[in-house]
Amino acid sequence: MRLTAGGHDLTARLRPGRAGSAVLALPAVSGWGCSVDGGPPRAPGAFGGLLAVPLGPGATRLHCAYAPPGLAAGLVASGAGAGAVGAVAGAAAVRRRRPRTAPPTCPAHSTPLPK
């Protein structure tokens, strides 16, 4: 067996002819997806609190990847918040750059009109 691990994923090359389950020394938390022999990713099971992936007969490759739950929604919300802050800052900058006009005056008295 050969195991390669990256930042949020791992790949294991298995000896041919193995069957059963692969139990990985990783906590069984939501966000993991595992595929066997290039199949579709599925949520792994748990065995004693660790990740457990059922292997079919003749399985030779196991790939698991982790994506934190709520990551996509959090990125969308953060982007929307950053956009709102940018819009408010842009509007404030435009308002500051606009020349101010003198208030209207009463022609007879040359004094500003009451509001």
mmCIF file of C-alpha atoms in Angstrom:
data_model
loop_
_atom_site.group_PDB
_atom_site.id
_atom_site.type_symbol
_atom_site.label_atom_id
_atom_site.label_comp_id
_atom_site.label_asym_id
_atom_site.label_seq_id
_atom_site.Cartn_x
_atom_site.Cartn_y
_atom_site.Cartn_z
ATOM 1 C CA MET A 1 0.000 0.000 0.000
ATOM 2 C CA ARG A 2 1.199 3.525 -0.823
ATOM 3 C CA LEU A 3 -0.331 6.637 0.738
ATOM 4 C CA THR A 4 0.024 10.198 -0.574
ATOM 5 C CA ALA A 5 -1.409 13.094 1.436
ATOM 6 C CA GLY A 6 -1.919 16.727 0.430
ATOM 7 C CA GLY A 7 -3.462 19.754 2.093
ATOM 8 C CA HIS A 8 -7.076 18.545 2.077
ATOM 9 C CA ASP A 9 -6.922 15.185 0.337
ATOM 10 C CA LEU A 10 -5.230 11.819 0.359
ATOM 11 C CA THR A 11 -4.773 9.006 -2.112
ATOM 12 C CA ALA A 12 -3.991 5.389 -1.293
ATOM 13 C CA ARG A 13 -2.849 2.756 -3.778
ATOM 14 C CA LEU A 14 -3.993 -0.621 -2.523
ATOM 15 C CA ARG A 15 -2.686 -4.091 -3.212
ATOM 16 C CA PRO A 16 -4.956 -5.848 -5.718
ATOM 17 C CA GLY A 17 -7.285 -8.475 -4.340
ATOM 18 C CA ARG A 18 -8.141 -6.631 -1.153
ATOM 19 C CA ALA A 19 -11.730 -6.304 -0.016
ATOM 20 C CA GLY A 20 -13.505 -5.086 3.094
ATOM 21 C CA SER A 21 -13.146 -1.567 4.448
ATOM 22 C CA ALA A 22 -10.315 0.902 4.683
ATOM 23 C CA VAL A 23 -10.254 2.619 8.076
ATOM 24 C CA LEU A 24 -8.365 5.895 8.041
ATOM 25 C CA ALA A 25 -6.904 7.491 11.161
ATOM 26 C CA LEU A 26 -8.954 10.639 10.606
ATOM 27 C CA PRO A 27 -11.944 11.836 12.612
ATOM 28 C CA ALA A 28 -15.257 10.942 10.984
ATOM 29 C CA VAL A 29 -16.607 14.479 10.531
ATOM 30 C CA SER A 30 -18.854 15.814 7.795
ATOM 31 C CA GLY A 31 -17.121 17.270 4.757
ATOM 32 C CA TRP A 32 -15.173 14.193 3.660
ATOM 33 C CA GLY A 33 -15.897 12.570 0.309
ATOM 34 C CA CYS A 34 -14.191 9.351 -0.796
ATOM 35 C CA SER A 35 -14.117 7.493 -4.093
ATOM 36 C CA VAL A 36 -12.875 4.008 -4.875
ATOM 37 C CA ASP A 37 -11.173 3.321 -8.217
ATOM 38 C CA GLY A 38 -12.268 6.691 -9.664
ATOM 39 C CA GLY A 39 -15.949 6.203 -8.861
ATOM 40 C CA PRO A 40 -18.244 8.991 -7.665
ATOM 41 C CA PRO A 41 -17.328 10.568 -4.331
ATOM 42 C CA ARG A 42 -19.470 9.416 -1.429
ATOM 43 C CA ALA A 43 -19.582 10.278 2.247
ATOM 44 C CA PRO A 44 -17.570 7.680 4.172
ATOM 45 C CA GLY A 45 -18.905 5.779 7.129
ATOM 46 C CA ALA A 46 -17.491 5.680 10.626
ATOM 47 C CA PHE A 47 -15.758 2.958 12.623
ATOM 48 C CA GLY A 48 -14.930 3.870 16.199
ATOM 49 C CA GLY A 49 -15.049 7.576 15.312
ATOM 50 C CA LEU A 50 -12.661 7.177 12.377
ATOM 51 C CA LEU A 51 -13.352 7.332 8.625
ATOM 52 C CA ALA A 52 -14.305 3.961 7.165
ATOM 53 C CA VAL A 53 -14.629 3.443 3.413
ATOM 54 C CA PRO A 54 -16.061 0.192 2.060
ATOM 55 C CA LEU A 55 -13.912 -1.280 -0.697
ATOM 56 C CA GLY A 56 -15.259 -3.450 -3.466
ATOM 57 C CA PRO A 57 -13.471 -6.647 -4.485
ATOM 58 C CA GLY A 58 -10.340 -5.844 -6.474
ATOM 59 C CA ALA A 59 -10.178 -2.189 -5.390
ATOM 60 C CA THR A 60 -6.798 -0.654 -6.186
ATOM 61 C CA ARG A 61 -7.179 3.075 -5.501
ATOM 62 C CA LEU A 62 -8.840 5.121 -2.758
ATOM 63 C CA HIS A 63 -9.091 8.921 -2.928
ATOM 64 C CA CYS A 64 -10.568 11.099 -0.152
ATOM 65 C CA ALA A 65 -10.925 14.885 -0.103
ATOM 66 C CA TYR A 66 -12.130 17.282 2.580
ATOM 67 C CA ALA A 67 -14.144 20.464 2.027
ATOM 68 C CA PRO A 68 -15.341 22.258 5.165
ATOM 69 C CA PRO A 69 -19.151 22.233 5.405
ATOM 70 C CA GLY A 70 -20.605 25.641 4.606
ATOM 71 C CA LEU A 71 -17.498 26.824 2.766
ATOM 72 C CA ALA A 72 -19.352 27.825 -0.416
ATOM 73 C CA ALA A 73 -22.103 29.668 1.464
ATOM 74 C CA GLY A 74 -19.508 31.439 3.613
ATOM 75 C CA LEU A 75 -17.566 32.573 0.555
ATOM 76 C CA VAL A 76 -20.735 33.921 -1.076
ATOM 77 C CA ALA A 77 -21.719 35.809 2.087
ATOM 78 C CA SER A 78 -18.190 37.213 2.486
ATOM 79 C CA GLY A 79 -18.153 38.352 -1.137
ATOM 80 C CA ALA A 80 -21.543 40.032 -0.762
ATOM 81 C CA GLY A 81 -20.389 41.806 2.402
ATOM 82 C CA ALA A 82 -17.183 42.995 0.737
ATOM 83 C CA GLY A 83 -19.217 44.244 -2.237
ATOM 84 C CA ALA A 84 -21.553 46.192 0.067
ATOM 85 C CA VAL A 85 -18.616 47.804 1.890
ATOM 86 C CA GLY A 86 -17.065 48.721 -1.466
ATOM 87 C CA ALA A 87 -20.328 50.239 -2.698
ATOM 88 C CA VAL A 88 -20.717 52.374 0.443
ATOM 89 C CA ALA A 89 -17.093 53.534 0.247
ATOM 90 C CA GLY A 90 -17.461 54.331 -3.463
ATOM 91 C CA ALA A 91 -20.661 56.310 -2.900
ATOM 92 C CA ALA A 92 -18.999 58.278 -0.091
ATOM 93 C CA ALA A 93 -16.007 59.079 -2.312
ATOM 94 C CA VAL A 94 -18.278 60.313 -5.108
ATOM 95 C CA ARG A 95 -20.247 62.503 -2.703
ATOM 96 C CA ARG A 96 -17.051 64.090 -1.368
ATOM 97 C CA ARG A 97 -15.748 64.912 -4.852
ATOM 98 C CA ARG A 98 -18.952 66.559 -6.077
ATOM 99 C CA PRO A 99 -18.724 70.368 -5.945
ATOM 100 C CA ARG A 100 -21.174 71.922 -3.539
ATOM 101 C CA THR A 101 -23.563 74.471 -4.876
ATOM 102 C CA ALA A 102 -24.426 77.629 -2.984
ATOM 103 C CA PRO A 103 -27.827 77.545 -1.287
ATOM 104 C CA PRO A 104 -30.595 79.480 -3.074
ATOM 105 C CA THR A 105 -30.920 83.081 -1.970
ATOM 106 C CA CYS A 106 -33.840 85.471 -1.748
ATOM 107 C CA PRO A 107 -33.382 88.025 -4.572
ATOM 108 C CA ALA A 108 -34.657 90.936 -2.468
ATOM 109 C CA HIS A 109 -32.415 90.342 0.558
ATOM 110 C CA SER A 110 -29.440 88.348 -0.783
ATOM 111 C CA THR A 111 -29.719 86.022 2.171
ATOM 112 C CA PRO A 112 -30.195 82.284 2.080
ATOM 113 C CA LEU A 113 -33.791 81.097 2.089
ATOM 114 C CA PRO A 114 -34.954 79.306 5.244
ATOM 115 C CA LYS A 115 -35.346 75.582 4.906
#
